[in-house]
């Protein structure tokens, strides 16, 4: 068995002003053919699993380019075409293949390409007309018809936070193997739910749906059931929540299951993620309870959704209302990091923080004096069990606040970034994280109350307020019930 693996992934927020260029891939995940290290990254669990299979079964594995960038605005045409050509050149050079297994995101949009994954898969299919092509997607994907037509098996991670990359990768490689050996004939069944929303699988009703999807997969007629959450900040025609079933050539059964799950998800409209608080409601909630610590998820400025991660609305409001013992992680501010690095650990200086990228970043925070608590070059943070590069981070402290600043625009998925710059979260009552859900896995052990807050920002979850132009309508909640 000869298997090719590769990866190209980013999630494009078409409303974000932050361009995604080659450097953004090089800074996060960029391993040329054969250069991938021993441990998996969140975008390369398929490669890691393929190695495991290859070793156990004596397969030949050919490792192509693996590249991934943090979610951001439109990918430049140069970046996409360069990476695509590199990956396809690796594929062309791989010789005769039985399987091609790719880990993509499914919501990558580049200048001139509304459906990067569809474009890539079509070109891959031309190179390997007879090999089995299997694809693992992030659930925040668009799953276009072009992608379905070009691939043999597409499955998605089921959990959000995406903690099941390894598990799903094993399923995918197993399904590709069974297809290559002629044991199964996969067929896709797609049901579009006509809606956009967020689906937190750490809460009901989504915990139950994930369990139900797994229960329906019998390994015989129904091979895989995925819920494509969709990525609401990607304004492309096929965006929206969808169910993708892979059957073993069971057209009626597969369609029926996709429809059954799809209609059930439609019936849950408005109940699949926590209701976000306004900033006013957040202040009321803090005033009403003395329970601390509290974690505030700044959902509208989540770099994991492509936002700048430098808005200041929540912290400014807290300071204005007299709160202290506030920690914030991480504010994307390369200039402030540089100033702190030049000053050195223990130094005290004035500092302007955040509020720089765009109008929705709000006003910067001006501190007359901060203490630099630590600076770490080449830092990483734990993201679902894998180290995630965050660039250089700096910690600063005043009497009232402790802030982690970073040169990498990365969501705060773990408390480990605070410790690295000598900020002890036990000293803080209110912790603001630039993340909307991925922080939950690592922060839950703190036993903190969590408030999901919709301050102004690029990741505004009031979808009706976003200036959609390209997505197919009608779509709930942008349009009246349909
Ligand atoms: Zn995702």
Short mmCIF file of C-alpha atoms and ligand atoms in Angstrom, two decimals:
data_model
loop_
_atom_site.label_atom_id
_atom_site.label_comp_id
_atom_site.label_asym_id
_atom_site.label_seq_id
_atom_site.Cartn_x
_atom_site.Cartn_y
_atom_site.Cartn_z
CA UNK A 1 0.00 0.00 0.00
CA UNK A 2 1.41 3.42 -0.96
CA UNK A 3 -0.14 6.38 0.83
CA UNK A 4 0.44 10.10 0.32
CA UNK A 5 -0.36 12.57 3.12
CA UNK A 6 -0.35 16.34 3.19
CA UNK A 7 -2.13 19.29 4.69
CA UNK A 8 -3.18 22.83 3.79
CA UNK A 9 -5.39 24.65 6.25
CA UNK A 10 -6.62 28.02 7.29
CA UNK A 11 -10.05 29.40 8.12
CA UNK A 12 -10.91 32.59 6.29
CA UNK A 13 -13.02 35.30 7.88
CA UNK A 14 -13.92 37.32 4.79
CA UNK A 15 -14.94 40.23 7.03
CA UNK A 16 -11.53 40.44 8.76
CA UNK A 17 -9.07 43.18 7.75
CA UNK A 18 -6.03 41.02 8.60
CA UNK A 19 -4.56 39.52 5.38
CA UNK A 20 -3.23 35.95 5.42
CA UNK A 21 0.12 35.69 3.65
CA UNK A 22 2.85 33.06 3.23
CA UNK A 23 4.54 34.35 6.37
CA UNK A 24 1.44 33.46 8.40
CA UNK A 25 1.84 29.84 7.33
CA UNK A 26 5.61 29.85 7.81
CA UNK A 27 5.20 31.21 11.34
CA UNK A 28 2.61 28.62 12.39
CA UNK A 29 2.80 25.32 10.53
CA UNK A 30 5.08 24.92 7.55
CA UNK A 31 6.81 21.60 6.99
CA UNK A 32 8.08 20.79 3.51
CA UNK A 33 7.83 17.24 2.20
CA UNK A 34 9.46 14.88 4.67
CA UNK A 35 10.20 17.60 7.27
CA UNK A 36 7.27 17.03 9.63
CA UNK A 37 8.45 16.43 13.21
CA UNK A 38 7.53 13.42 15.33
CA UNK A 39 4.63 15.00 17.19
CA UNK A 40 1.31 15.98 15.55
CA UNK A 41 0.02 19.54 15.27
CA UNK A 42 -3.70 20.44 15.25
CA UNK A 43 -3.58 20.55 11.43
CA UNK A 44 -1.55 17.38 10.89
CA UNK A 45 -3.12 14.63 12.97
CA UNK A 46 -3.81 12.73 9.73
CA UNK A 47 -0.11 12.59 8.93
CA UNK A 48 0.71 11.36 12.41
CA UNK A 49 -1.94 8.64 12.19
CA UNK A 50 -0.85 7.62 8.69
CA UNK A 51 2.66 7.08 10.04
CA UNK A 52 1.20 4.88 12.75
CA UNK A 53 -0.66 2.76 10.15
CA UNK A 54 2.35 2.64 7.83
CA UNK A 55 4.59 1.37 10.58
CA UNK A 56 2.11 -1.26 11.76
CA UNK A 57 1.21 -2.57 8.30
CA UNK A 58 4.44 -2.02 6.40
CA UNK A 59 2.98 0.60 4.05
CA UNK A 60 5.07 3.08 2.14
CA UNK A 61 4.20 6.61 3.24
CA UNK A 62 5.06 9.66 1.17
CA UNK A 63 4.79 12.86 3.18
CA UNK A 64 4.01 16.05 1.26
CA UNK A 65 3.77 19.66 2.32
CA UNK A 66 1.95 20.43 5.57
CA UNK A 67 1.02 24.09 5.98
CA UNK A 68 -1.43 25.82 8.27
CA UNK A 69 -2.10 29.42 9.26
CA UNK A 70 -4.17 30.91 12.08
CA UNK A 71 -7.63 31.99 10.97
CA UNK A 72 -7.52 35.42 9.37
CA UNK A 73 -8.80 37.53 6.54
CA UNK A 74 -8.54 36.68 2.84
CA UNK A 75 -5.50 34.56 1.92
CA UNK A 76 -3.40 36.28 -0.73
CA UNK A 77 -3.48 34.77 -4.19
CA UNK A 78 0.30 34.40 -4.08
CA UNK A 79 0.20 32.46 -0.81
CA UNK A 80 -2.55 30.07 -1.91
CA UNK A 81 -1.13 29.39 -5.36
CA UNK A 82 2.39 28.90 -3.99
CA UNK A 83 1.28 26.40 -1.36
CA UNK A 84 -1.11 24.62 -3.71
CA UNK A 85 1.58 24.17 -6.37
CA UNK A 86 4.06 22.94 -3.77
CA UNK A 87 1.61 20.33 -2.44
CA UNK A 88 0.56 19.21 -5.93
CA UNK A 89 4.20 18.95 -7.02
CA UNK A 90 4.83 16.66 -4.05
CA UNK A 91 1.81 14.60 -5.09
CA UNK A 92 2.97 14.37 -8.71
CA UNK A 93 6.42 13.25 -7.60
CA UNK A 94 5.02 10.51 -5.34
CA UNK A 95 4.60 7.96 -8.15
CA UNK A 96 1.93 5.25 -8.13
CA UNK A 97 -0.40 5.67 -5.14
CA UNK A 98 -3.25 3.71 -3.54
CA UNK A 99 -4.41 6.46 -1.19
CA UNK A 100 -4.11 10.22 -0.87
CA UNK A 101 -5.12 11.48 2.56
CA UNK A 102 -5.33 15.21 3.10
CA UNK A 103 -6.10 17.33 6.12
CA UNK A 104 -7.74 20.56 4.98
CA UNK A 105 -9.80 23.10 6.84
CA UNK A 106 -12.70 23.50 4.48
CA UNK A 107 -13.19 27.24 4.91
CA UNK A 108 -10.14 28.66 3.13
CA UNK A 109 -10.87 31.57 0.81
CA UNK A 110 -8.14 33.24 -1.26
CA UNK A 111 -8.09 36.24 -3.54
CA UNK A 112 -9.62 34.81 -6.73
CA UNK A 113 -10.65 31.48 -5.11
CA UNK A 114 -13.88 31.22 -3.14
CA UNK A 115 -13.42 27.47 -2.69
CA UNK A 116 -9.72 26.74 -2.21
CA UNK A 117 -10.32 23.16 -1.07
CA UNK A 118 -12.54 22.41 -4.08
CA UNK A 119 -9.89 23.83 -6.40
CA UNK A 120 -7.12 21.86 -4.71
CA UNK A 121 -9.04 18.57 -4.69
CA UNK A 122 -10.03 18.91 -8.36
CA UNK A 123 -6.39 19.36 -9.30
CA UNK A 124 -5.32 16.48 -7.06
CA UNK A 125 -7.92 14.24 -8.73
CA UNK A 126 -6.45 15.02 -12.13
CA UNK A 127 -3.03 13.91 -10.90
CA UNK A 128 -4.27 10.67 -9.26
CA UNK A 129 -7.42 9.62 -11.15
CA UNK A 130 -7.44 6.12 -9.64
CA UNK A 131 -6.20 6.62 -6.07
CA UNK A 132 -8.62 6.88 -3.15
CA UNK A 133 -8.75 10.49 -1.95
CA UNK A 134 -9.74 10.93 1.70
CA UNK A 135 -10.14 14.29 3.42
CA UNK A 136 -10.40 15.32 7.05
CA UNK A 137 -12.09 18.69 7.59
CA UNK A 138 -12.63 21.01 10.51
CA UNK A 139 -16.39 21.17 11.26
CA UNK A 140 -16.24 24.93 10.58
CA UNK A 141 -16.16 24.18 6.87
CA UNK A 142 -18.22 24.91 3.78
CA UNK A 143 -18.14 21.43 2.07
CA UNK A 144 -18.84 22.43 -1.51
CA UNK A 145 -20.19 20.14 -4.21
CA UNK A 146 -16.83 20.51 -6.00
CA UNK A 147 -15.07 19.01 -2.98
CA UNK A 148 -17.54 16.13 -2.75
CA UNK A 149 -17.23 15.35 -6.46
CA UNK A 150 -13.43 15.24 -6.32
CA UNK A 151 -12.96 13.17 -3.12
CA UNK A 152 -13.91 9.60 -2.21
CA UNK A 153 -14.34 10.06 1.54
CA UNK A 154 -14.81 13.30 3.46
CA UNK A 155 -15.24 13.27 7.22
CA UNK A 156 -15.07 16.01 9.84
CA UNK A 157 -14.05 16.33 13.42
CA UNK A 158 -17.14 16.08 15.61
CA UNK A 159 -16.07 17.96 18.72
CA UNK A 160 -15.87 21.71 19.31
CA UNK A 161 -13.32 22.32 20.87
CA UNK A 162 -11.73 20.06 18.24
CA UNK A 163 -10.29 17.47 20.59
CA UNK A 164 -10.92 14.45 18.36
CA UNK A 165 -8.46 14.99 15.51
CA UNK A 166 -6.52 11.78 16.14
CA UNK A 167 -9.66 9.67 16.56
CA UNK A 168 -11.24 11.00 13.34
CA UNK A 169 -7.93 10.65 11.46
CA UNK A 170 -7.83 6.96 12.36
CA UNK A 171 -11.38 6.54 11.08
CA UNK A 172 -10.51 8.31 7.84
CA UNK A 173 -7.40 6.25 7.12
CA UNK A 174 -9.33 3.07 7.94
CA UNK A 175 -12.15 4.06 5.56
CA UNK A 176 -9.63 4.88 2.81
CA UNK A 177 -7.96 1.51 3.31
CA UNK A 178 -11.28 -0.34 3.07
CA UNK A 179 -12.10 1.64 -0.09
CA UNK A 180 -8.72 0.94 -1.68
CA UNK A 181 -9.07 -2.76 -0.99
CA UNK A 182 -12.52 -2.81 -2.62
CA UNK A 183 -14.36 -3.73 0.60
CA UNK A 184 -16.58 -0.61 0.59
CA UNK A 185 -17.85 1.91 -1.98
CA UNK A 186 -18.30 5.24 -0.21
CA UNK A 187 -21.04 7.59 -1.31
CA UNK A 188 -21.71 11.09 0.10
CA UNK A 189 -25.11 12.38 1.20
CA UNK A 190 -25.36 16.10 1.91
CA UNK A 191 -28.21 17.91 3.65
CA UNK A 192 -28.06 21.69 3.98
CA UNK A 193 -29.89 23.05 7.03
CA UNK A 194 -30.47 26.58 5.68
CA UNK A 195 -29.03 28.21 8.77
CA UNK A 196 -25.90 29.58 10.41
CA UNK A 197 -25.13 29.19 14.06
CA UNK A 198 -22.51 27.94 16.50
CA UNK A 199 -22.60 24.46 18.00
CA UNK A 200 -20.86 23.90 21.30
CA UNK A 201 -20.40 20.17 21.78
CA UNK A 202 -19.47 20.67 25.44
CA UNK A 203 -23.16 21.38 26.22
CA UNK A 204 -26.52 19.85 25.49
CA UNK A 205 -28.18 19.45 23.11
CA UNK A 206 -24.96 19.04 21.07
CA UNK A 207 -23.40 16.44 23.42
CA UNK A 208 -26.38 14.24 22.58
CA UNK A 209 -26.11 14.83 18.82
CA UNK A 210 -22.43 13.87 18.77
CA UNK A 211 -23.30 10.64 20.60
CA UNK A 212 -26.19 9.98 18.19
CA UNK A 213 -23.98 10.52 15.13
CA UNK A 214 -21.48 7.99 16.47
CA UNK A 215 -24.25 5.52 17.33
CA UNK A 216 -25.58 5.55 13.75
CA UNK A 217 -22.17 4.71 12.27
CA UNK A 218 -22.30 0.93 12.01
CA UNK A 219 -19.19 0.38 9.89
CA UNK A 220 -21.32 -1.41 7.29
CA UNK A 221 -24.08 0.66 5.63
CA UNK A 222 -23.38 3.97 7.38
CA UNK A 223 -19.67 4.69 7.53
CA UNK A 224 -19.57 8.26 8.84
CA UNK A 225 -21.92 11.03 9.95
CA UNK A 226 -20.53 14.57 10.23
CA UNK A 227 -22.12 17.83 11.20
CA UNK A 228 -20.58 20.68 9.24
CA UNK A 229 -21.13 23.59 11.60
CA UNK A 230 -20.18 25.94 8.77
CA UNK A 231 -18.10 29.07 9.30
CA UNK A 232 -20.51 32.01 9.51
CA UNK A 233 -17.81 34.64 8.88
CA UNK A 234 -16.94 33.18 5.47
CA UNK A 235 -19.14 34.97 2.95
CA UNK A 236 -19.11 32.38 0.14
CA UNK A 237 -22.07 30.85 -1.72
CA UNK A 238 -22.16 27.40 -0.06
CA UNK A 239 -21.65 28.59 3.53
CA UNK A 240 -24.03 27.25 6.18
CA UNK A 241 -24.71 24.35 8.54
CA UNK A 242 -24.91 20.97 6.85
CA UNK A 243 -24.91 17.24 7.54
CA UNK A 244 -22.59 15.00 5.54
CA UNK A 245 -23.18 11.26 5.65
CA UNK A 246 -20.87 8.71 4.03
CA UNK A 247 -22.68 5.46 3.25
CA UNK A 248 -21.42 2.22 1.76
CA UNK A 249 -23.31 2.77 -1.48
CA UNK A 250 -26.66 2.91 0.34
CA UNK A 251 -28.38 5.84 -1.42
CA UNK A 252 -31.80 5.76 0.24
CA UNK A 253 -30.53 5.03 3.75
CA UNK A 254 -27.74 7.61 3.50
CA UNK A 255 -30.07 10.35 2.25
CA UNK A 256 -32.61 9.53 4.96
CA UNK A 257 -30.05 9.77 7.76
CA UNK A 258 -28.61 13.04 6.44
CA UNK A 259 -32.13 14.46 6.28
CA UNK A 260 -33.10 13.15 9.72
CA UNK A 261 -30.08 14.73 11.43
CA UNK A 262 -30.37 17.88 9.34
CA UNK A 263 -34.00 18.41 10.28
CA UNK A 264 -33.27 17.73 13.94
CA UNK A 265 -30.53 20.39 13.86
CA UNK A 266 -32.96 22.80 12.17
CA UNK A 267 -35.41 22.23 15.01
CA UNK A 268 -32.70 23.25 17.54
CA UNK A 269 -32.28 26.74 16.10
CA UNK A 270 -31.22 29.16 18.80
CA UNK A 271 -30.42 26.42 21.33
CA UNK A 272 -27.06 25.04 20.16
CA UNK A 273 -24.67 27.47 21.84
CA UNK A 274 -24.79 29.64 24.93
CA UNK A 275 -26.61 32.92 24.49
CA UNK A 276 -23.94 35.60 24.33
CA UNK A 277 -24.17 38.47 26.80
CA UNK A 278 -23.93 42.08 25.87
CA UNK A 279 -21.25 44.06 27.66
CA UNK A 280 -23.98 45.62 29.86
CA UNK A 281 -25.33 42.20 30.80
CA UNK A 282 -21.80 41.04 31.58
CA UNK A 283 -21.35 43.98 33.99
CA UNK A 284 -24.69 43.19 35.64
CA UNK A 285 -23.69 39.57 36.07
CA UNK A 286 -20.33 40.49 37.64
CA UNK A 287 -22.06 42.90 40.00
CA UNK A 288 -24.66 40.35 41.08
CA UNK A 289 -22.30 37.60 42.17
CA UNK A 290 -19.18 37.60 44.30
CA UNK A 291 -18.19 34.23 42.89
CA UNK A 292 -14.65 34.39 41.52
CA UNK A 293 -12.72 33.62 39.40
CA UNK A 294 -14.76 34.47 36.34
CA UNK A 295 -13.55 33.78 32.82
CA UNK A 296 -14.89 36.19 30.21
CA UNK A 297 -14.73 34.87 26.66
CA UNK A 298 -14.30 37.85 24.32
CA UNK A 299 -16.12 36.04 21.51
CA UNK A 300 -16.16 38.97 19.07
CA UNK A 301 -12.38 39.37 19.06
CA UNK A 302 -11.45 35.69 18.82
CA UNK A 303 -8.38 35.26 16.60
CA UNK A 304 -9.52 31.65 16.22
CA UNK A 305 -12.30 33.11 14.09
CA UNK A 306 -9.99 35.47 12.21
CA UNK A 307 -10.36 38.57 14.42
CA UNK A 308 -7.40 40.83 15.26
CA UNK A 309 -7.27 39.95 18.99
CA UNK A 310 -6.42 43.47 20.03
CA UNK A 311 -9.75 45.02 20.97
CA UNK A 312 -10.05 46.74 24.31
CA UNK A 313 -13.79 47.13 24.93
CA UNK A 314 -14.13 44.66 27.81
CA UNK A 315 -11.04 45.63 29.78
CA UNK A 316 -11.69 49.36 29.35
CA UNK A 317 -15.21 48.91 30.66
CA UNK A 318 -14.06 46.83 33.65
CA UNK A 319 -11.44 49.42 34.58
CA UNK A 320 -13.95 52.24 34.14
CA UNK A 321 -16.30 50.47 36.55
CA UNK A 322 -13.59 50.12 39.17
CA UNK A 323 -12.75 46.44 38.85
CA UNK A 324 -9.22 45.26 39.56
CA UNK A 325 -7.38 41.90 39.60
CA UNK A 326 -8.06 41.51 35.87
CA UNK A 327 -5.96 39.29 33.59
CA UNK A 328 -6.09 39.40 29.79
CA UNK A 329 -4.64 36.91 27.31
CA UNK A 330 -3.52 37.38 24.60
CA UNK A 331 -3.48 40.81 23.01
CA UNK A 332 -1.85 40.81 19.55
CA UNK A 333 0.53 43.76 19.68
CA UNK A 334 3.97 43.24 18.15
CA UNK A 335 5.00 46.82 18.89
CA UNK A 336 4.19 46.60 22.58
CA UNK A 337 6.00 43.23 22.76
CA UNK A 338 9.08 44.79 21.18
CA UNK A 339 9.07 47.68 23.65
CA UNK A 340 8.82 45.21 26.54
CA UNK A 341 11.60 43.06 25.13
CA UNK A 342 13.91 46.05 24.77
CA UNK A 343 13.09 47.17 28.31
CA UNK A 344 13.70 43.68 29.72
CA UNK A 345 12.14 41.67 32.51
CA UNK A 346 11.62 43.70 35.68
CA UNK A 347 11.74 47.01 33.84
CA UNK A 348 9.05 49.61 34.30
CA UNK A 349 7.87 51.85 31.46
CA UNK A 350 4.86 53.49 29.98
CA UNK A 351 3.00 51.39 27.46
CA UNK A 352 0.21 51.68 24.90
CA UNK A 353 -1.59 48.37 24.44
CA UNK A 354 -4.00 47.10 21.76
CA UNK A 355 -6.67 48.99 19.83
CA UNK A 356 -4.50 49.22 16.72
CA UNK A 357 -5.71 47.00 13.87
CA UNK A 358 -9.03 48.49 12.83
CA UNK A 359 -11.99 50.57 13.93
CA UNK A 360 -13.53 47.55 15.66
CA UNK A 361 -10.39 47.20 17.80
CA UNK A 362 -11.57 50.17 19.87
CA UNK A 363 -9.28 52.66 21.58
CA UNK A 364 -5.81 51.66 22.83
CA UNK A 365 -5.12 51.29 26.54
CA UNK A 366 -2.54 53.75 27.83
CA UNK A 367 -0.68 52.82 30.99
CA UNK A 368 1.60 55.36 32.67
CA UNK A 369 3.68 52.55 34.06
CA UNK A 370 3.74 48.77 33.63
CA UNK A 371 6.19 46.24 35.01
CA UNK A 372 7.50 43.78 32.44
CA UNK A 373 7.07 40.39 34.13
CA UNK A 374 8.66 38.27 31.44
CA UNK A 375 9.46 37.93 27.75
CA UNK A 376 9.67 34.59 25.92
CA UNK A 377 10.80 34.20 22.31
CA UNK A 378 9.51 31.27 20.29
CA UNK A 379 6.77 30.54 22.83
CA UNK A 380 4.11 27.89 22.33
CA UNK A 381 0.78 27.23 23.99
CA UNK A 382 -1.07 23.97 24.41
CA UNK A 383 -3.83 23.62 21.83
CA UNK A 384 -5.75 20.37 22.17
CA UNK A 385 -2.64 18.53 23.37
CA UNK A 386 -0.29 19.93 20.72
CA UNK A 387 2.14 22.86 21.03
CA UNK A 388 0.93 25.89 19.05
CA UNK A 389 3.46 28.62 18.17
CA UNK A 390 2.57 32.06 19.54
CA UNK A 391 5.73 33.98 18.57
CA UNK A 392 7.24 36.20 21.23
CA UNK A 393 5.07 36.82 24.28
CA UNK A 394 5.50 39.46 26.97
CA UNK A 395 3.80 39.83 30.31
CA UNK A 396 3.02 43.22 31.82
CA UNK A 397 1.51 44.04 35.19
CA UNK A 398 0.03 47.08 36.86
CA UNK A 399 -1.73 47.29 40.21
CA UNK A 400 -5.04 46.33 38.57
CA UNK A 401 -4.24 44.19 35.55
CA UNK A 402 -1.92 41.52 34.15
CA UNK A 403 -1.72 41.22 30.38
CA UNK A 404 -0.08 38.74 28.03
CA UNK A 405 0.95 40.39 24.76
CA UNK A 406 1.96 38.35 21.72
CA UNK A 407 3.46 38.75 18.28
CA UNK A 408 1.52 35.69 17.08
CA UNK A 409 -2.20 36.26 16.56
CA UNK A 410 -3.38 33.16 18.37
CA UNK A 411 -6.37 32.45 20.56
CA UNK A 412 -5.89 31.90 24.25
CA UNK A 413 -6.48 28.16 24.39
CA UNK A 414 -4.59 27.47 27.62
CA UNK A 415 -3.61 29.25 30.87
CA UNK A 416 0.00 28.22 30.20
CA UNK A 417 0.81 31.53 28.46
CA UNK A 418 0.28 33.45 31.72
CA UNK A 419 2.66 31.21 33.66
CA UNK A 420 5.36 31.54 30.99
CA UNK A 421 5.57 35.29 31.59
CA UNK A 422 5.32 34.94 35.37
CA UNK A 423 1.72 36.01 35.77
CA UNK A 424 -0.01 33.79 38.35
CA UNK A 425 -3.72 33.44 37.55
CA UNK A 426 -4.39 32.85 41.26
CA UNK A 427 -3.73 36.61 41.67
CA UNK A 428 -6.64 37.50 39.38
CA UNK A 429 -10.43 37.45 39.81
CA UNK A 430 -11.48 38.18 36.25
CA UNK A 431 -9.73 36.54 33.32
CA UNK A 432 -10.51 37.80 29.82
CA UNK A 433 -9.62 35.31 27.08
CA UNK A 434 -9.52 36.09 23.38
CA UNK A 435 -11.32 32.90 22.43
CA UNK A 436 -14.91 31.86 22.02
CA UNK A 437 -14.77 28.15 22.89
CA UNK A 438 -11.37 26.47 22.50
CA UNK A 439 -10.29 27.85 25.89
CA UNK A 440 -12.88 25.65 27.61
CA UNK A 441 -10.89 22.42 27.49
CA UNK A 442 -7.87 23.77 29.40
CA UNK A 443 -9.54 26.44 31.57
CA UNK A 444 -12.29 24.17 32.91
CA UNK A 445 -10.00 22.77 35.63
CA UNK A 446 -9.91 26.24 37.24
CA UNK A 447 -13.55 25.81 38.22
CA UNK A 448 -14.32 29.31 37.05
CA UNK A 449 -17.68 30.65 36.03
CA UNK A 450 -17.66 31.39 32.28
CA UNK A 451 -19.35 34.39 30.69
CA UNK A 452 -19.59 34.43 26.88
CA UNK A 453 -19.63 38.07 25.86
CA UNK A 454 -20.39 39.76 22.55
CA UNK A 455 -18.56 43.08 22.74
CA UNK A 456 -18.06 44.94 19.45
CA UNK A 457 -15.61 43.15 17.11
CA UNK A 458 -14.79 41.53 13.80
CA UNK A 459 -16.23 38.17 14.95
CA UNK A 460 -19.61 39.69 15.68
CA UNK A 461 -22.04 36.85 16.30
CA UNK A 462 -25.00 39.03 15.56
CA UNK A 463 -24.91 37.56 12.05
CA UNK A 464 -27.71 39.75 10.77
CA UNK A 465 -25.40 42.74 11.28
CA UNK A 466 -22.66 41.38 8.99
CA UNK A 467 -22.58 42.71 5.40
CA UNK A 468 -23.10 39.41 3.53
CA UNK A 469 -22.99 39.63 -0.27
CA UNK A 470 -22.06 36.19 -1.63
CA UNK A 471 -23.79 33.57 0.52
CA UNK A 472 -26.89 31.88 -0.94
CA UNK A 473 -30.10 33.03 0.66
CA UNK A 474 -32.44 32.50 2.38
CA UNK A 475 -30.45 31.61 5.47
CA UNK A 476 -31.61 31.72 9.07
CA UNK A 477 -31.24 34.02 11.02
CA UNK A 478 -30.41 36.52 8.24
CA UNK A 479 -33.80 35.97 6.65
CA UNK A 480 -37.22 35.40 8.08
CA UNK A 481 -38.20 31.83 8.94
CA UNK A 482 -38.31 29.62 5.91
ZN1 LIG B 1 -13.08 24.95 13.82
#
